[in-house]
Coordinates of C-alpha atoms and ligand atoms in Angstrom, one line a residue:
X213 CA -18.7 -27.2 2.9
X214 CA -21.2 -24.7 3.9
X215 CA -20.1 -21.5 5.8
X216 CA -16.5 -22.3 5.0
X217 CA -15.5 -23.3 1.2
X218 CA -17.5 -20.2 -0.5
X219 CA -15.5 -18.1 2.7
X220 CA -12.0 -19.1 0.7
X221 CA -13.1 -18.6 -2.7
X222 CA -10.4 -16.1 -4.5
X223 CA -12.8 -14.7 -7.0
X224 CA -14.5 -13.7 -3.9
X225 CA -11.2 -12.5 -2.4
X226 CA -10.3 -10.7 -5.3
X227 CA -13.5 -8.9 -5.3
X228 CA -12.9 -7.0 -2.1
X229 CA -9.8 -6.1 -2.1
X230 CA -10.1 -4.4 -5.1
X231 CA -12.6 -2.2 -3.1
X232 CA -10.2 -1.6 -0.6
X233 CA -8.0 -0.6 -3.3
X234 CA -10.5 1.5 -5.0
X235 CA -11.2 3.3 -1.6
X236 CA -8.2 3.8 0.4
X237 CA -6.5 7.1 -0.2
X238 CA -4.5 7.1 3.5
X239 CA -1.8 5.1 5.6
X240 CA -4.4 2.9 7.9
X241 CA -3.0 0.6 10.3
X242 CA -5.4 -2.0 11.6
X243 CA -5.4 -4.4 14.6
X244 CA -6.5 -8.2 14.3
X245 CA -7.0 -9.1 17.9
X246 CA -7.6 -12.4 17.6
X247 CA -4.2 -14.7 16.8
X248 CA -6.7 -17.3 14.7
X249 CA -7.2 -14.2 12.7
X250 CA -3.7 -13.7 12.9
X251 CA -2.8 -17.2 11.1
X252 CA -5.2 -17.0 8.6
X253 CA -3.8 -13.6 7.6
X254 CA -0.7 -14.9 7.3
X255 CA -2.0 -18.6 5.8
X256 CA -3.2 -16.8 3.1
X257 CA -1.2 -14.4 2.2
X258 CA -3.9 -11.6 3.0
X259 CA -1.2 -8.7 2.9
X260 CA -0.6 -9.2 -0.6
X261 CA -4.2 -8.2 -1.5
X262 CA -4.2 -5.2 0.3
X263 CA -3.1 -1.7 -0.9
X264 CA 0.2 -0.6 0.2
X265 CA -1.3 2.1 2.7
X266 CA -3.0 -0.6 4.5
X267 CA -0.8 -1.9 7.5
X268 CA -2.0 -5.1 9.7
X269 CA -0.6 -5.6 13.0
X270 CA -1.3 -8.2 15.4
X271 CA -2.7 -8.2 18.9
X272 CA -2.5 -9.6 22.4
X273 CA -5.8 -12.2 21.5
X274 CA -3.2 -15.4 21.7
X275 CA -4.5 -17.0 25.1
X276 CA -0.8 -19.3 25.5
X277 CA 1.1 -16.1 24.6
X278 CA -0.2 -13.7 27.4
X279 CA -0.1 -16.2 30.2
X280 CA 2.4 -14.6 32.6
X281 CA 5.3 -16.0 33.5
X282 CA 4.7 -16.6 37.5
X283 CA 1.9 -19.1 36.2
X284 CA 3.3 -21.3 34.2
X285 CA 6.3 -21.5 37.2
X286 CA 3.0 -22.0 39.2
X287 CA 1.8 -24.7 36.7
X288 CA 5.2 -26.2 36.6
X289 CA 5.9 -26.6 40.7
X290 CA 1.9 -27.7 40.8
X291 CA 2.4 -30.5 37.8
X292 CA 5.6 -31.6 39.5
X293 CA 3.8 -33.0 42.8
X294 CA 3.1 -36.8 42.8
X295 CA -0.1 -36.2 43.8
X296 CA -1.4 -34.0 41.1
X297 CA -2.7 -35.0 37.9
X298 CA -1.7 -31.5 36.0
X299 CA -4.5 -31.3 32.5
X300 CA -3.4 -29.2 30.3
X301 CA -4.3 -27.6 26.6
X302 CA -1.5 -29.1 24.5
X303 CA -0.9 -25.5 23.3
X304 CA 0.7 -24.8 27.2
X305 CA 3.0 -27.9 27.4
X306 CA 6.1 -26.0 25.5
X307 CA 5.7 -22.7 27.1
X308 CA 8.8 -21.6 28.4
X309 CA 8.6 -20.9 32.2
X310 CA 11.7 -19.4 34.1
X311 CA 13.3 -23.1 34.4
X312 CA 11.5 -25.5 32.2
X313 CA 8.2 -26.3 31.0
X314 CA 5.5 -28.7 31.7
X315 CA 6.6 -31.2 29.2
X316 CA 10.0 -31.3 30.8
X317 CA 7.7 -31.8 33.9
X318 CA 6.2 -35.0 32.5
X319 CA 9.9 -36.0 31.1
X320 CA 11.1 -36.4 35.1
X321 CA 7.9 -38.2 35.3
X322 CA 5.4 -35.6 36.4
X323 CA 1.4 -36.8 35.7
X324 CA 1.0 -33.9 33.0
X325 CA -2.1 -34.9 30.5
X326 CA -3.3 -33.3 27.5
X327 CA -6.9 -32.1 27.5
X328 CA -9.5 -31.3 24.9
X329 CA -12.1 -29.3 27.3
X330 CA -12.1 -28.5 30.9
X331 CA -15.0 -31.0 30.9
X332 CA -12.3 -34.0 30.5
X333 CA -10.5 -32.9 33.2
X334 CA -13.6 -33.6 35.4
X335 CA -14.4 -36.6 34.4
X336 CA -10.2 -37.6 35.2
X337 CA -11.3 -36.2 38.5
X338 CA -14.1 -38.4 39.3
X339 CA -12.2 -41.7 37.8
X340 CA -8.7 -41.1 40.3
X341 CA -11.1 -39.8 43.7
X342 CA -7.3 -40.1 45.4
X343 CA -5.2 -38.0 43.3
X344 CA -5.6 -34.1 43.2
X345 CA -6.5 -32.9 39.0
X346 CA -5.9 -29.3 38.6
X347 CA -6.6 -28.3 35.4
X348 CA -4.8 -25.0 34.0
X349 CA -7.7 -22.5 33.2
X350 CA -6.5 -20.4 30.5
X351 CA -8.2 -18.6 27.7
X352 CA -10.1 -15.2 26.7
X353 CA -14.0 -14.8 27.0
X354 CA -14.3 -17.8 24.6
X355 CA -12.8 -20.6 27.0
X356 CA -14.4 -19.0 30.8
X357 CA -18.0 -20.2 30.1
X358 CA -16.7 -23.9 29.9
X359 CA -14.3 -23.5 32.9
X360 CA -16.8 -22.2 34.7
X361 CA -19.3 -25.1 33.6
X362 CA -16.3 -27.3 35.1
X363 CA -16.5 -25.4 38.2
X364 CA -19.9 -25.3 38.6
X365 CA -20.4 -29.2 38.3
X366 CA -17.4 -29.7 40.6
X367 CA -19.0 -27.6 43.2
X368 CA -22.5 -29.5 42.2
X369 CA -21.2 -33.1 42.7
X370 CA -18.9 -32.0 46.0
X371 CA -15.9 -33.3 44.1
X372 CA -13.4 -32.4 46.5
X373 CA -10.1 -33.3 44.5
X374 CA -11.0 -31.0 41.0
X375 CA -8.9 -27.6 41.1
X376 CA -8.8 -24.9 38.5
X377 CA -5.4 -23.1 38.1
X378 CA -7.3 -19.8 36.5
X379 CA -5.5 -17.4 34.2
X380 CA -8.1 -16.1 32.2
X381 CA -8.0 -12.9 30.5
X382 CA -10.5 -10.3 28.7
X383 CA -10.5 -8.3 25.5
X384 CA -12.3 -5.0 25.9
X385 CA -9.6 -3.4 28.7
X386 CA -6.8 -5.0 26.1
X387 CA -8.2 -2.8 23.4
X388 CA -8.7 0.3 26.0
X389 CA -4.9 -0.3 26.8
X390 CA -3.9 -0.1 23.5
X391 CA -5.7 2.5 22.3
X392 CA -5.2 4.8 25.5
X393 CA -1.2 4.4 25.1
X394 CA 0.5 7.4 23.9
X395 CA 2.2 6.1 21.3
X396 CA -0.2 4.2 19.5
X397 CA -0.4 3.9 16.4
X398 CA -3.9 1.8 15.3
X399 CA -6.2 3.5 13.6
X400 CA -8.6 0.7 14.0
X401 CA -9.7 -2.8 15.5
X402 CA -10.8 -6.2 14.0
X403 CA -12.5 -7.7 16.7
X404 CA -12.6 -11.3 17.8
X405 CA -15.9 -13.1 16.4
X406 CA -15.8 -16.0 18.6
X407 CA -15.2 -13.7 21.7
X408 CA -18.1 -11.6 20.7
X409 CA -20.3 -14.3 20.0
X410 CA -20.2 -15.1 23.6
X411 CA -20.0 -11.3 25.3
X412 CA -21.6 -9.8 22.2
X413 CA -20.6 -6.5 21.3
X414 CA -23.0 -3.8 22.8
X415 CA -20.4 -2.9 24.9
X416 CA -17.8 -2.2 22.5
X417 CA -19.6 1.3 21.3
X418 CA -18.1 2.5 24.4
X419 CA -14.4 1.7 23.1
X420 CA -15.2 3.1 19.9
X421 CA -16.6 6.3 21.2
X422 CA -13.6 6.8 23.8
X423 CA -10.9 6.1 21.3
X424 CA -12.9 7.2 17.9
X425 CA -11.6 4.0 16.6
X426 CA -13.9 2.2 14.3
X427 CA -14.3 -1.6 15.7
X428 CA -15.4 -4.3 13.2
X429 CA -16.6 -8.1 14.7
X430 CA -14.7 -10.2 12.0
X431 CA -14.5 -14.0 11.5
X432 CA -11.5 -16.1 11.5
X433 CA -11.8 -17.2 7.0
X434 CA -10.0 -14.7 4.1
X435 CA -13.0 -13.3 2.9
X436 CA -14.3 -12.8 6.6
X437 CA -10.9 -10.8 7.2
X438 CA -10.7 -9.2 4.1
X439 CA -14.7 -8.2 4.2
X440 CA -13.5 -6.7 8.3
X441 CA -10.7 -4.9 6.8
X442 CA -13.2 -3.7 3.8
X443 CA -15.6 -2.0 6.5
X444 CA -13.0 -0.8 8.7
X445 CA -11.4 1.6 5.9
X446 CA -14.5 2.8 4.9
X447 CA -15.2 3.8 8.1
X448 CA -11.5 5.7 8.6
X449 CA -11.9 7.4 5.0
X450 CA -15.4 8.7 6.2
X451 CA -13.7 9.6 9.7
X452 CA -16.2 7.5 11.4
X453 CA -15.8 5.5 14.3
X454 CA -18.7 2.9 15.0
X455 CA -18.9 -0.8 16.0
X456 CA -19.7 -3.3 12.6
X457 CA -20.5 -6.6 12.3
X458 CA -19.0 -8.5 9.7
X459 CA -19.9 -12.4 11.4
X460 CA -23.4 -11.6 11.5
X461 CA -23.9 -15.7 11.2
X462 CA -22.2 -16.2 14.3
X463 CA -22.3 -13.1 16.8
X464 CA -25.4 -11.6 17.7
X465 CA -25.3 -8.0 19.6
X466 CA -26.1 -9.2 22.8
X467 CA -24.0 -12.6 22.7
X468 CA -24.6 -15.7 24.2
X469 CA -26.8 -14.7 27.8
X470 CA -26.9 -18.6 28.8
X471 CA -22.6 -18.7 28.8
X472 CA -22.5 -14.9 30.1
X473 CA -24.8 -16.1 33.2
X474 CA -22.4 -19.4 33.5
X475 CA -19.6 -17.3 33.5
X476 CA -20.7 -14.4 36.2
X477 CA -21.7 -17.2 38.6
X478 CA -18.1 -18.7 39.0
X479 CA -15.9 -15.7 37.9
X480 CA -15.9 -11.8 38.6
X481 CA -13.6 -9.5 37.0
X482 CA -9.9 -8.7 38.6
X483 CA -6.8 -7.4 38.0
X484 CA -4.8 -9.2 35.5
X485 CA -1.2 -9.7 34.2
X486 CA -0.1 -10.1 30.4
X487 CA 2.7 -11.6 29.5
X488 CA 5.1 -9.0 28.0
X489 CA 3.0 -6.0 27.8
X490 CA 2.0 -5.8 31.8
X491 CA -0.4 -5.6 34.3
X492 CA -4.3 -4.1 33.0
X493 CA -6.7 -3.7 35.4
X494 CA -9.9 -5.5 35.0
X495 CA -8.7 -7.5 32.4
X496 CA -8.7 -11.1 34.2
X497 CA -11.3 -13.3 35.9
X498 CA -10.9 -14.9 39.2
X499 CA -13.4 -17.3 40.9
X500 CA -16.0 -16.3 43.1
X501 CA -15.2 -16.1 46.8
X502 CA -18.2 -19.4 46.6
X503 CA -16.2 -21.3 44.1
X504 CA -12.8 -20.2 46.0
X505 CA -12.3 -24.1 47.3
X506 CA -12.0 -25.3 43.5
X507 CA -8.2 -22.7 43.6
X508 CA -5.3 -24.4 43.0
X509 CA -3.4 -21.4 43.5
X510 CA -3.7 -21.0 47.4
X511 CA -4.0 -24.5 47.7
X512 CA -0.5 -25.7 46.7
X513 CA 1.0 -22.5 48.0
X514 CA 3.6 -23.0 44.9
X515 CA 3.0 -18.9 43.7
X516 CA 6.9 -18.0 43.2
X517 CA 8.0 -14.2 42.6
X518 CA 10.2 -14.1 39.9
X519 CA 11.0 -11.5 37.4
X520 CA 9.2 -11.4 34.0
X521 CA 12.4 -12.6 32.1
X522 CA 12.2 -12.0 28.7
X523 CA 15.1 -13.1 27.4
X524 CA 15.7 -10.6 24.6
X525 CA 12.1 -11.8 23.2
X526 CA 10.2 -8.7 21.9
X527 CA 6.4 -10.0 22.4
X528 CA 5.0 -7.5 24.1
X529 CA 5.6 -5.2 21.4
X530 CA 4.5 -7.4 18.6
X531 CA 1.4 -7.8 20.7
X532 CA 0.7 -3.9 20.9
X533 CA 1.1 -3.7 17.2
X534 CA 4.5 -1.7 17.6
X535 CA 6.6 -4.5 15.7
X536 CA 6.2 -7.3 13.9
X537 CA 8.1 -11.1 14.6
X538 CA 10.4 -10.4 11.1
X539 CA 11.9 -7.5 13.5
X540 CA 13.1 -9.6 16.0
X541 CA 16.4 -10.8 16.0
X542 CA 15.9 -14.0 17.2
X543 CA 13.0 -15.3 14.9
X544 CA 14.4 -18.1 12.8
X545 CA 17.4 -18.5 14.5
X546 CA 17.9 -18.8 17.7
X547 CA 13.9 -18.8 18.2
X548 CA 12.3 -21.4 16.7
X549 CA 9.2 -24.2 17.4
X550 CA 11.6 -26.6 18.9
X551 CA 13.3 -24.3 21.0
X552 CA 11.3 -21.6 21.3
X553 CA 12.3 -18.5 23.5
X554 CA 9.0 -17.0 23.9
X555 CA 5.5 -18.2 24.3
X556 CA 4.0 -16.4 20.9
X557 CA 6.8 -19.3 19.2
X558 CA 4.4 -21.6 21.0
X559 CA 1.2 -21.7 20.4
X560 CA -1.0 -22.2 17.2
X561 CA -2.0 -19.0 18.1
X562 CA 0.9 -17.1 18.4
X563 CA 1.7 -14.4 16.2
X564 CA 5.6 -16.0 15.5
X565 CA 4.8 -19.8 14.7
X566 CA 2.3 -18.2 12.1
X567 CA 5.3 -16.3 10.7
X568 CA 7.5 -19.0 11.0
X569 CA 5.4 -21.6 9.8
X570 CA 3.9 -19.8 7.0
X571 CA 7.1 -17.6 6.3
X572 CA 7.3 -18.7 2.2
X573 CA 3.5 -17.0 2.0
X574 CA 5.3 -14.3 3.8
X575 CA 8.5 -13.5 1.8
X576 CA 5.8 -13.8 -0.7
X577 CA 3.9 -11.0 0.5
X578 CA 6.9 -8.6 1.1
X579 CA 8.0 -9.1 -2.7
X580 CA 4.6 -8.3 -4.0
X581 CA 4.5 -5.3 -1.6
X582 CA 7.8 -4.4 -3.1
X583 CA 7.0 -5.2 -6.7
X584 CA 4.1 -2.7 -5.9
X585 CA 6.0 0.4 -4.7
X586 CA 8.7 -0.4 -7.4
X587 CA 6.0 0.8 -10.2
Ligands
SF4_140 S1 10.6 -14.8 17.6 FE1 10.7 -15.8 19.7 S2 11.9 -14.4 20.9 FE2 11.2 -13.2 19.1 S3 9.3 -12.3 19.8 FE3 8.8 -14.2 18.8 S4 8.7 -15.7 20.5 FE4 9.8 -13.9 21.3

């Protein structure tokens, strides 16, 4: 297949990382942000290519894992009306709330539907004109140019019964977080391709000047990764800092300018929570005070305060690169996908159902790193 098989090819594989091997000399730890890079890291085994000096950690890019808390309790009082039809990515049905989630919702009988694009949820809305359809607007800069196409043709067509229950989040002030805390240890950043083919990534110089943190556009297949990781080192062993693209066939510099207009019509930038690691500002969208009848939020009045109960689960750290899920004493046991205790359990993005699902490419991995110190 084209722009796929020859991007899984291990003589191709092989190739690069024994140029990472040939031209690392130093400790480097290096930040995936995106959790599809995450998987695929772990899919394949990537670790076990690298050198020994070269340390991946994973980042806050899982869309389902950063939700906070007071929104899915939001989600779960709103999908519990028997007026509301509640759509839903099927990655957000399991995700623990303080008292439930929303497929325990549709278990008492709650109207709670699975979605494919915000666009679906629309269309629910024009076939039931008597039932409200909020649809749960999650996601990074990849998903907002589609819920605000949702929005926009809402507020087009004067449906008066569509909602969007927004929780959208963005990368750059994530990275700036990261970088800017004092104890952080990432030396540099592979950033999200499919996010930067909608933003681009002119605007990531900035981060890279401000932090001196070299920042490489990667894409989401081994040799993609392994290719990011390649031009990352050589920038740290040449102490540079400077943005790269490695998905050239996908992102150009100045993104996508039709989904970037979409997107500033309906949203402008706010405030925003992330699950575990805490409130950023200017990390989150909200909608426009012109698209503010399409909220679900004021509408149902349902917002609770509650505290962001963690339950022992250590997410925020794994998703500022401080720990991995390994070092968390419930993964495997008392966390698992059928009872998970936190959202990064979850979701096919999350950073612990790639561990956990993947975990013999894992032990794997450790043993080779081992079998590598040991001569
Ligand atoms: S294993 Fe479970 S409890 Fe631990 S960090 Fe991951 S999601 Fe949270």
């Amino acid at each position: 297949m084209k722009f796929l098989h020859e991007y899984r090819q291990r003589p191709g594989i092989e190739r690069i990382a024994r140029e990472i091997v040939r031209i690392t000399t130093r400790h480097w730890t290096i930040m995936e942000v995106c959790g599809g890079q995450t998987h695929a890291i772990v899919k394949y085994g990537l670790q076990q290519f690298l050198p020994s000096q070269i340390r991946l950690v994973h980042g806050p890019g899982c869309p389902v894992c950063v939700t906070p808390l007071d929104i899915i309790d939001q989600a779960i009082a709103i999908a519990a009306r028997p007026d509301v039809i509640f759509c839903t990515f099927g990655d957000m049905l399991r995700v623990p709330g303080s008292e439930g989630d929303l497929l325990g919702v549709r278990a008492r009988g709650g109207d709670v539907r699975m979605v494919y694009s915000p666009l679906h949820a629309l269309d629910i809305a024009r076939r039931n004109p008597n039932r409200k359809v909020v649809f749960f607007a999650v996601g990074f800069e990849t998903t907002a140019p589609a819920n605000a196409m949702a929005a926009f043709l809402a507020h087009e067509q004067g449906l008066n019964n569509f909602f969007l229950l927004v929780s959208q989040f963005l990368v750059p002030p994530a990275i700036a977080a990261i970088s800017s805390a004092a104890d952080t240890r990432i030396d540099g950043y592979l950033a999200a391709g499919h996010v930067c083919a909608v933003t681009g990534f002119e605007s990531y110089q900035q981060l890279a000047d401000t932090f001196r943190v070299p920042i490489v556009v990667t894409g989401f297949e081994p040799l993609d990764i392994l290719q990011g990781i390649l031009m990352c080192v050589r920038q740290l062993e040449r102490d540079k800092y400077q943005v790269q693209n490695q998905y050239a066939r996908a992102v150009e510099p100045a993104g996508n300018p039709h989904a970037q207009h979409m997107l500033q019509q309906v949203f402008e930038v706010s405030s925003q929570t992330w699950r575990g690691v805490g409130n950023i500002p200017a990390s989150g969208l909200r909608l426009r005070a012109a698209y503010s009848v399409l909220n679900a939020a004021p509408l149902f009045d349902e917002k609770r305060s509650c505290p962001d109960d963690t339950r022992g689960c250590i997410s925020g750290e794994i998703m500022l690169g401080k720990r991995t899920p390994p070092d968390c004493p419930h993964f495997g046991e008392s966390c698992q996908p059928q009872h998970p205790l936190g959202a990064p359990m979850v979701s096919s993005e999350g950073a612990c159902a790639a561990y956990y699902r993947y975990r013999a490419q894992v032990i794997t991995s450790d043993a080779t790193d081992r079998a590598t110190h040991e001569h």
